[in-house]
PDB file of C-alpha atoms in Angstrom:
ATOM      1  CA  UNK K   1      -5.616 -44.868  24.789  1.00 53.00           C
ATOM      2  CA  UNK K   2      -5.819 -43.040  28.069  1.00 70.00           C
ATOM      3  CA  UNK K   3      -5.663 -39.271  28.140  1.00 84.00           C
ATOM      4  CA  UNK K   4      -2.130 -37.942  28.274  1.00 92.00           C
ATOM      5  CA  UNK K   5      -3.029 -34.556  29.680  1.00 94.00           C
ATOM      6  CA  UNK K   6       0.534 -33.644  30.661  1.00 96.00           C
ATOM      7  CA  UNK K   7       1.968 -34.062  27.159  1.00 96.00           C
ATOM      8  CA  UNK K   8       1.734 -30.957  24.992  1.00 95.00           C
ATOM      9  CA  UNK K   9       2.867 -30.046  21.501  1.00 94.00           C
ATOM     10  CA  UNK K  10       3.101 -26.408  20.518  1.00 93.00           C
ATOM     11  CA  UNK K  11       4.851 -25.099  17.396  1.00 93.00           C
ATOM     12  CA  UNK K  12       6.611 -22.350  19.374  1.00 92.00           C
ATOM     13  CA  UNK K  13       7.956 -24.623  22.122  1.00 93.00           C
ATOM     14  CA  UNK K  14      10.945 -26.860  21.361  1.00 93.00           C
ATOM     15  CA  UNK K  15      10.111 -26.846  17.662  1.00 93.00           C
ATOM     16  CA  UNK K  16       6.792 -28.601  18.202  1.00 93.00           C
ATOM     17  CA  UNK K  17       8.263 -31.628  19.965  1.00 95.00           C
ATOM     18  CA  UNK K  18       6.151 -33.411  22.548  1.00 96.00           C
ATOM     19  CA  UNK K  19       6.887 -31.722  25.879  1.00 96.00           C
ATOM     20  CA  UNK K  20       5.838 -31.904  29.484  1.00 97.00           C
ATOM     21  CA  UNK K  21       3.070 -29.416  30.368  1.00 96.00           C
ATOM     22  CA  UNK K  22       4.249 -26.795  27.878  1.00 94.00           C
ATOM     23  CA  UNK K  23       7.697 -26.580  29.445  1.00 95.00           C
ATOM     24  CA  UNK K  24      10.946 -26.841  27.559  1.00 95.00           C
ATOM     25  CA  UNK K  25      11.410 -30.412  28.722  1.00 96.00           C
ATOM     26  CA  UNK K  26      10.738 -32.809  25.871  1.00 97.00           C
ATOM     27  CA  UNK K  27       9.435 -36.338  26.155  1.00 97.00           C
ATOM     28  CA  UNK K  28      12.590 -37.413  24.318  1.00 96.00           C
ATOM     29  CA  UNK K  29      14.814 -35.883  26.997  1.00 96.00           C
ATOM     30  CA  UNK K  30      12.981 -37.789  29.728  1.00 97.00           C
ATOM     31  CA  UNK K  31      12.850 -41.085  27.843  1.00 97.00           C
ATOM     32  CA  UNK K  32      16.517 -40.724  26.909  1.00 97.00           C
ATOM     33  CA  UNK K  33      17.494 -40.389  30.555  1.00 97.00           C
ATOM     34  CA  UNK K  34      15.467 -43.434  31.555  1.00 97.00           C
ATOM     35  CA  UNK K  35      16.964 -45.351  28.631  1.00 96.00           C
ATOM     36  CA  UNK K  36      20.441 -44.408  29.829  1.00 97.00           C
ATOM     37  CA  UNK K  37      19.757 -46.153  33.117  1.00 97.00           C
ATOM     38  CA  UNK K  38      18.638 -43.293  35.316  1.00 97.00           C
ATOM     39  CA  UNK K  39      15.705 -43.972  37.602  1.00 97.00           C
ATOM     40  CA  UNK K  40      12.545 -41.917  37.886  1.00 97.00           C
ATOM     41  CA  UNK K  41      13.727 -40.457  41.197  1.00 98.00           C
ATOM     42  CA  UNK K  42      17.018 -39.391  39.608  1.00 97.00           C
ATOM     43  CA  UNK K  43      15.181 -37.691  36.745  1.00 97.00           C
ATOM     44  CA  UNK K  44      12.958 -35.909  39.255  1.00 97.00           C
ATOM     45  CA  UNK K  45      16.047 -34.732  41.134  1.00 97.00           C
ATOM     46  CA  UNK K  46      17.483 -33.330  37.881  1.00 94.00           C
ATOM     47  CA  UNK K  47      14.202 -31.593  37.022  1.00 95.00           C
ATOM     48  CA  UNK K  48      12.687 -30.559  40.378  1.00 96.00           C
ATOM     49  CA  UNK K  49       9.762 -28.811  38.670  1.00 96.00           C
ATOM     50  CA  UNK K  50       8.549 -32.130  37.229  1.00 97.00           C
ATOM     51  CA  UNK K  51       6.225 -34.530  38.981  1.00 97.00           C
ATOM     52  CA  UNK K  52       6.311 -38.322  38.957  1.00 97.00           C
ATOM     53  CA  UNK K  53       3.214 -38.451  36.744  1.00 97.00           C
ATOM     54  CA  UNK K  54       4.998 -36.241  34.175  1.00 98.00           C
ATOM     55  CA  UNK K  55       7.735 -38.865  33.803  1.00 98.00           C
ATOM     56  CA  UNK K  56       5.285 -41.750  33.714  1.00 96.00           C
ATOM     57  CA  UNK K  57       3.172 -40.057  31.045  1.00 96.00           C
ATOM     58  CA  UNK K  58       6.295 -39.366  28.991  1.00 97.00           C
ATOM     59  CA  UNK K  59       7.073 -43.084  29.054  1.00 96.00           C
ATOM     60  CA  UNK K  60       3.487 -44.019  28.152  1.00 95.00           C
ATOM     61  CA  UNK K  61       3.488 -41.485  25.313  1.00 94.00           C
ATOM     62  CA  UNK K  62       6.750 -42.885  23.938  1.00 94.00           C
ATOM     63  CA  UNK K  63       5.409 -46.441  24.146  1.00 92.00           C
ATOM     64  CA  UNK K  64       2.222 -45.394  22.356  1.00 90.00           C
ATOM     65  CA  UNK K  65       4.204 -43.654  19.599  1.00 89.00           C
ATOM     66  CA  UNK K  66       6.283 -46.743  18.930  1.00 87.00           C
ATOM     67  CA  UNK K  67       3.104 -48.724  18.382  1.00 84.00           C
ATOM     68  CA  UNK K  68       1.788 -46.336  15.733  1.00 72.00           C
ATOM     69  CA  UNK K  69       2.008 -47.507  12.184  1.00 70.00           C
ATOM     70  CA  UNK K  70       2.489 -45.327   9.170  1.00 67.00           C
ATOM     71  CA  UNK K  71       1.569 -46.507   5.731  1.00 65.00           C
ATOM     72  CA  UNK K  72       2.917 -45.037   2.541  1.00 67.00           C
ATOM     73  CA  UNK K  73       0.188 -44.227   0.100  1.00 67.00           C
ATOM     74  CA  UNK K  74       1.105 -44.948  -3.489  1.00 67.00           C
ATOM     75  CA  UNK K  75       0.762 -41.889  -5.650  1.00 63.00           C
ATOM     76  CA  UNK K  76      -1.329 -42.281  -8.796  1.00 59.00           C
TER      77      UNK K  76
END
């Protein structure tokens, strides 16, 4: 997995959700907009303080998270 250096998670920012560079813009907000049919340029127009790489890393982070697998461990 490549380094996602623009994705941060801090307990005091947005309840610990994955965000863009410590700002109050969550990965979920960005991915939700793309999923609703908005283009990267439209998202950048809505959030002028973001950069194209921020949006692209948010999408890569979301894709990586969906590939994670969690296994329940049976309790003794």
